[in-house]
Short mmCIF file of C-alpha atoms in Angstrom, two decimals:
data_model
loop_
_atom_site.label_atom_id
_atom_site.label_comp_id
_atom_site.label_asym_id
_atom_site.label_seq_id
_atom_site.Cartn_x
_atom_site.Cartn_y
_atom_site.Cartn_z
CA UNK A 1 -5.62 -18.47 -5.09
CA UNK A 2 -6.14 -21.57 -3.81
CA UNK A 3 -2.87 -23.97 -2.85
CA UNK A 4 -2.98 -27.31 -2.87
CA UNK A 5 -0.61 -30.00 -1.41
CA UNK A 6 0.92 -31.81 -4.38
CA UNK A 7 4.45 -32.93 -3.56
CA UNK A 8 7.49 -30.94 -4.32
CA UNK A 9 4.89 -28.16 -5.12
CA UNK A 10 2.01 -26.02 -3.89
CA UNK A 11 -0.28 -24.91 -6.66
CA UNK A 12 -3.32 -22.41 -6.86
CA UNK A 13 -6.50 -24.43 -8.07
CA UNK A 14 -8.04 -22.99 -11.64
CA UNK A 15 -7.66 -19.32 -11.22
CA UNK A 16 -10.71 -17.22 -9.99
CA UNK A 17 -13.71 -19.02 -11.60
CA UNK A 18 -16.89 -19.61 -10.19
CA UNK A 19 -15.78 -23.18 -9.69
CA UNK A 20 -13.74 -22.43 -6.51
CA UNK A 21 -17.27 -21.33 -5.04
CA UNK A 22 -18.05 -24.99 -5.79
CA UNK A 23 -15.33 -25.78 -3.86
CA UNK A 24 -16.52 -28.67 -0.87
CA UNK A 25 -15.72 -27.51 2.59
CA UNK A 26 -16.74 -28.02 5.39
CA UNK A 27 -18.08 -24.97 7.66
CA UNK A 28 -16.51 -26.52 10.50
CA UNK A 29 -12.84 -26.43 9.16
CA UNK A 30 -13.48 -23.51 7.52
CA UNK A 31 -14.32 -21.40 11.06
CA UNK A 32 -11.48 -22.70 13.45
CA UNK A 33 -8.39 -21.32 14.00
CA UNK A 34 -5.97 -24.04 13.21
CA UNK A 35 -3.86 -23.54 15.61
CA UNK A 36 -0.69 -26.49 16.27
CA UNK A 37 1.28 -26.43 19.31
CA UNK A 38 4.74 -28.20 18.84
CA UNK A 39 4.50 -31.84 20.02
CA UNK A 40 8.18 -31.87 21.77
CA UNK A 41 8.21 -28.28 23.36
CA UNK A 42 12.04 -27.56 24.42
CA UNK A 43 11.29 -25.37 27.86
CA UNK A 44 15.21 -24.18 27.47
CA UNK A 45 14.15 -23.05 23.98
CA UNK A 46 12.64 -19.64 22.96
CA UNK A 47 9.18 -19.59 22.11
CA UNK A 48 8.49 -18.92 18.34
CA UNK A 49 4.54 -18.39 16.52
CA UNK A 50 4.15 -18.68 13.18
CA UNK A 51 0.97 -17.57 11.39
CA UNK A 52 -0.33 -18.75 7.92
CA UNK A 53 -2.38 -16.57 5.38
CA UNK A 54 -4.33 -18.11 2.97
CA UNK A 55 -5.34 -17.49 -0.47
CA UNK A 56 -8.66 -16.55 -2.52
CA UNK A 57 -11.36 -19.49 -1.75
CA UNK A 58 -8.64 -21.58 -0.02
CA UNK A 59 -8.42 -22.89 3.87
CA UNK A 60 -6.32 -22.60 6.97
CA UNK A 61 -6.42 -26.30 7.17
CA UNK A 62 -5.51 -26.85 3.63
CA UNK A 63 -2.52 -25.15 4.23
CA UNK A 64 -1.36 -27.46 7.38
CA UNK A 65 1.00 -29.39 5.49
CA UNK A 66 3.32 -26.67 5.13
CA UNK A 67 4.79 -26.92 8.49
CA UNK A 68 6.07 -30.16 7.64
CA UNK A 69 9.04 -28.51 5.83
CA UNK A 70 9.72 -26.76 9.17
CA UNK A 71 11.74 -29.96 10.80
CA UNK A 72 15.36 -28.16 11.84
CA UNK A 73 15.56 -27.34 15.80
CA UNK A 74 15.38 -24.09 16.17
CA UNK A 75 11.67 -24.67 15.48
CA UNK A 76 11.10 -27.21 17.87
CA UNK A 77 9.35 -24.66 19.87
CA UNK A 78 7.22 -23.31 17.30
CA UNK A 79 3.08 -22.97 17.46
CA UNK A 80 1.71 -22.27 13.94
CA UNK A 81 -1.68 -20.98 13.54
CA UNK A 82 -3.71 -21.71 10.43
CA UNK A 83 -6.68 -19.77 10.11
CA UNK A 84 -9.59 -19.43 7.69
CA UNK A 85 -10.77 -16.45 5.90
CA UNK A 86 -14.60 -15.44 6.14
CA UNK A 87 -17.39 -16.10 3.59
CA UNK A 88 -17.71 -13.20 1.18
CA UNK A 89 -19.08 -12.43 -1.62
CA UNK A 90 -16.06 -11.33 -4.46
CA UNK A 91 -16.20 -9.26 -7.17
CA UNK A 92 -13.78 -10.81 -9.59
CA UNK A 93 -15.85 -13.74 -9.52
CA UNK A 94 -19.18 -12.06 -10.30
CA UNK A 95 -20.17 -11.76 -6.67
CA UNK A 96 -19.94 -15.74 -6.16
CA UNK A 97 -19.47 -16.33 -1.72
CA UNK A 98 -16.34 -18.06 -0.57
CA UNK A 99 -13.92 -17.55 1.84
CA UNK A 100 -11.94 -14.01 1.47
CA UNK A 101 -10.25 -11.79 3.71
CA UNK A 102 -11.27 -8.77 1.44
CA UNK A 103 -12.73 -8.18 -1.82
CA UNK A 104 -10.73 -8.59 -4.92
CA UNK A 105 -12.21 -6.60 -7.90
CA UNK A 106 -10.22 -7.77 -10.92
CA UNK A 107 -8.43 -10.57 -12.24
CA UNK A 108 -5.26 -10.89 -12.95
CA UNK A 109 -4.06 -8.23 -10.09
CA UNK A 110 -1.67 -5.25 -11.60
CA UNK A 111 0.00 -2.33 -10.29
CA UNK A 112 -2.89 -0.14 -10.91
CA UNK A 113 -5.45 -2.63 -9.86
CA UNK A 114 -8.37 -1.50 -7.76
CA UNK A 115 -7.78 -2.29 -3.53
CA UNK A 116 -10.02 -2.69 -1.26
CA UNK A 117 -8.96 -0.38 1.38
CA UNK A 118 -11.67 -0.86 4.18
CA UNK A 119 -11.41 -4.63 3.58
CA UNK A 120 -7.94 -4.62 4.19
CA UNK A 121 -8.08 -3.13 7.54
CA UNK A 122 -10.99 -4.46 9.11
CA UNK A 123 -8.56 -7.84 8.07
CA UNK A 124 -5.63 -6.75 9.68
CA UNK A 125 -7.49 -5.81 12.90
CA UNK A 126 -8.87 -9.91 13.27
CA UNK A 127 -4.82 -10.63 12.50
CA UNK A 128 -3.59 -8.03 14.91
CA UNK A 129 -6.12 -10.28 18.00
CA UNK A 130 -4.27 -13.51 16.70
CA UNK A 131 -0.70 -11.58 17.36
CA UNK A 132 -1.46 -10.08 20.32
CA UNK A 133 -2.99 -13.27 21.99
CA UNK A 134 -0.24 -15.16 21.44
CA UNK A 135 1.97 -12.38 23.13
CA UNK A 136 -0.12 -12.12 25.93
CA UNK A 137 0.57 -15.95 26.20
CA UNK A 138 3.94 -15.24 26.29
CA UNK A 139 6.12 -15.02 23.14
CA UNK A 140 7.97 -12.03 22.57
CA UNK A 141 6.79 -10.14 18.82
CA UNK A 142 10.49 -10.50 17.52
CA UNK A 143 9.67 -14.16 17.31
CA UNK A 144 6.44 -13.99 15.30
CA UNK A 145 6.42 -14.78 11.80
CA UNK A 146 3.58 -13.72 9.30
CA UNK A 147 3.48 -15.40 6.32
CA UNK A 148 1.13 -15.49 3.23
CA UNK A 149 0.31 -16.73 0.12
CA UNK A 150 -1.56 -14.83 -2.94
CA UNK A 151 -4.49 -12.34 -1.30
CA UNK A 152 -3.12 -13.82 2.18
CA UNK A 153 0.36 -12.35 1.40
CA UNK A 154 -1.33 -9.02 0.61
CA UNK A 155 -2.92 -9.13 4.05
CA UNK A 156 0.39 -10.39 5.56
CA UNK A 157 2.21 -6.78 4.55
CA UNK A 158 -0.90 -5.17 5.93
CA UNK A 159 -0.66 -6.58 9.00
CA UNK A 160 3.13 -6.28 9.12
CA UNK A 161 3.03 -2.19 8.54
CA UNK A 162 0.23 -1.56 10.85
CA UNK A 163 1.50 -3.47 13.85
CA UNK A 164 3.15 -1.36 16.57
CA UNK A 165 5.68 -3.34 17.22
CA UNK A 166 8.43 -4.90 15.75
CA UNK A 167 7.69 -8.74 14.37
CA UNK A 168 10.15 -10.97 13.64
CA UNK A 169 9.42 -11.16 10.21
CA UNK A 170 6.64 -11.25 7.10
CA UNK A 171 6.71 -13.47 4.44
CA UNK A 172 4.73 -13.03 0.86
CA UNK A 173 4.35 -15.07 -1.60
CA UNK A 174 3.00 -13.94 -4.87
CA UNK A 175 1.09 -11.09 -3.10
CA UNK A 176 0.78 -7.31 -3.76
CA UNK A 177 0.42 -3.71 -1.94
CA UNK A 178 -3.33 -3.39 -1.03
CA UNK A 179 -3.19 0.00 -1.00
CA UNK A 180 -4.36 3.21 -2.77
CA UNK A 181 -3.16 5.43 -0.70
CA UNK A 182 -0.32 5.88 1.29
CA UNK A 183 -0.29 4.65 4.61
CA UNK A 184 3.41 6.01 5.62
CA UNK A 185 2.42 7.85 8.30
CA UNK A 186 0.35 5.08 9.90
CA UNK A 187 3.58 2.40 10.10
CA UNK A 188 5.24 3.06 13.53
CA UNK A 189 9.46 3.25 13.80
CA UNK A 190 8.51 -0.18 15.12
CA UNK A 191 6.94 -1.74 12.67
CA UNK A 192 9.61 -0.58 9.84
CA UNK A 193 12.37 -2.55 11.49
CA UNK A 194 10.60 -5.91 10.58
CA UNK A 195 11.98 -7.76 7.59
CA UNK A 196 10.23 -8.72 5.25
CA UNK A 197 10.80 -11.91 2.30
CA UNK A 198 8.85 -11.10 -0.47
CA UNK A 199 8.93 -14.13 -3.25
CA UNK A 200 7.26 -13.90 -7.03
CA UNK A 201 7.05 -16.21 -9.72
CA UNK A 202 8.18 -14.35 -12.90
CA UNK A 203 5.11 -16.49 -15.51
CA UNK A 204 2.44 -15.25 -12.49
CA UNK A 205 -0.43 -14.71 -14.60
CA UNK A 206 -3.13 -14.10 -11.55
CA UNK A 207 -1.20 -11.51 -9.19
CA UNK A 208 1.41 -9.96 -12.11
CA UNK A 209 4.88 -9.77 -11.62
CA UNK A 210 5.07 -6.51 -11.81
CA UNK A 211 2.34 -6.36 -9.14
CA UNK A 212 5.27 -8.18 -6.81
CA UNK A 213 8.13 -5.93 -8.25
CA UNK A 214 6.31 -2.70 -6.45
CA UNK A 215 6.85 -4.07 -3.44
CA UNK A 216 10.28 -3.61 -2.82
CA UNK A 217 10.59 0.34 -3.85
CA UNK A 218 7.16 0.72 -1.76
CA UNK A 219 8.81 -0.53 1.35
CA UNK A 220 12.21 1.42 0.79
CA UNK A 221 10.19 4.82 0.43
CA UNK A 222 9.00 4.10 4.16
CA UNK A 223 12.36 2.62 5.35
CA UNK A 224 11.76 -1.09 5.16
CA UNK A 225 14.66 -3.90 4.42
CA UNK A 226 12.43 -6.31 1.52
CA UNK A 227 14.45 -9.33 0.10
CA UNK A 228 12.62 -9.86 -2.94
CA UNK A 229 13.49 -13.43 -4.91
CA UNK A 230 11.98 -13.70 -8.54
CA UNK A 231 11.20 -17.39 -9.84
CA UNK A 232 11.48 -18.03 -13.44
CA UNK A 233 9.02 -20.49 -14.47
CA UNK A 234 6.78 -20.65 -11.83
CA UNK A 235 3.14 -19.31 -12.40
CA UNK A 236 0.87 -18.71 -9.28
CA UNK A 237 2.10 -21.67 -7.23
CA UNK A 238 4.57 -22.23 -4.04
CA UNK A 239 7.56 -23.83 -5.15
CA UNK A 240 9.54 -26.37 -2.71
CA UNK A 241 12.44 -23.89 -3.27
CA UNK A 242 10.41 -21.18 -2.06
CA UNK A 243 9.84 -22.97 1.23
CA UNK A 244 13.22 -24.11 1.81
CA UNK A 245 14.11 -20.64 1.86
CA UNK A 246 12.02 -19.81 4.31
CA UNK A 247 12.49 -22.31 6.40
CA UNK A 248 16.48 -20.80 6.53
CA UNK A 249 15.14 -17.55 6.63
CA UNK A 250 12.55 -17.73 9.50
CA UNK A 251 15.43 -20.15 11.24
CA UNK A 252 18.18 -17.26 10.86
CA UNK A 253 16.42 -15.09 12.65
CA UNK A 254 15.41 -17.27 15.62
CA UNK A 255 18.77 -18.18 15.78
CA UNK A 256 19.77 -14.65 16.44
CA UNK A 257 17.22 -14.12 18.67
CA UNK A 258 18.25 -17.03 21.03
CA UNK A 259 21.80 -15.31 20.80
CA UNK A 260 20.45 -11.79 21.77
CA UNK A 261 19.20 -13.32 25.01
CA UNK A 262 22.38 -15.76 25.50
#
């Protein structure tokens, strides 16, 4: 679940073996929050944060380069935070330690896949202090963006559902519902006005397609709006055309935010 910059694409290092324990990286990267302020800050502009989920045995820092697609104006005010996931042992990969936000018990991820409940949510509570110290700071929750890639997108609908407020969007990419149960009654009336993107590529071998495809009709059940986009012929990667559209998708809605306060 690993991404790696490799221009026009973002692909997943080999899938789950012990190898990615191997991986080389430093504890130092690994532990700090990656957080970017923009270089230019507009004062006239509204303040926008933008928060980055890894995957399975990957890095916040890794991930940096992704803002660079993010070049339009409306996010010339825009702080991203990258941050790094916890050293863990994981069950997929025979109880081999490297960074995870919860454990993963099976490889490749299905529907009926077992979840890691309790890891989920002790996750979404270290997310939740990222959110709410950046809106202590100042920036209003409709213009916070979660976003996340593989077990990272997972943890970005957590997050998304158990907020109390309403975000100004979540983004997943080749994630899944980390949930046995149902957790309807813990999403606020808040919280189910956020949009969500949810993007899948249709030859996914390591978080199925169908895994992805339960998203949508789980999110309607509790009142959610999901655009789902399927990618034929793209496997467990980010494609360039994925990011694109997020960049117009994250920049719609900041755009409409600005007017709401015009």
């Amino acid at each position: 679940m690993q991404l790696r910059f490799v221009c026009p694409l973002f692909r997943p290092a080999a899938l789950f073996s012990a190898a990615v324990a191997a991986t080389v990286i430093s504890a130092s990267l690994l532990h700090r929050r990656g957080i970017l302020s923009p270089p230019n800050p507009d004062p006239a502009m509204t303040r926008s944060f933008i928060l980055w989920l890894h995957g399975l045995g990957d890095s916040g820092p890794a991930n940096e380069p992704i803002r660079t697609f993010f070049t339009t104006p409306e996010f010339r005010n825009s702080k991203w935070s990258f941050p790094s996931a916890p050293y863990s042992p994981v069950a997929c990969n025979y109880g081999a330690v490297m960074p995870s936000w919860f454990n993963i018990h099976e490889i490749p991820i299905g529907v009926a896949s077992p979840k890691d409940e309790e890891g989920v949510f002790k996750a979404v509570k270290n997310v939740h202090a990222i959110i709410e110290k950046e809106v202590n700071a100042g920036t209003s929750p409709e213009n916070i963006f979660l976003c996340g890639f593989s077990q990272g997108g997972a943890l970005t609908l957590a997050s998304v559902l158990l907020y109390p407020k309403t975000l100004g969007g979540g983004a997943i990419f080749s994630g899944w519902v980390p949930f046995n149960t149902t957790i309807e009654e813990k999403v606020s009336l808040e919280a189910r006005k956020t949009p969500i993107l949810w993007s899948h590529g249709i030859d996914d071998r390591t978080v199925l397609f169908e895994a992805g495809q339960a998203g949508p009709p789980f999110l309607e059940k509790i009142g959610m709006q999901c655009e789902f986009k399927a990618y034929p012929d793209l496997g467990h990667s980010i494609s360039t055309e994925e990011l694109q559209s997020l960049v117009s998708w994250i920049g719609a809605r900041l755009q409409s935010s600005v007017n709401k306060t015009d």
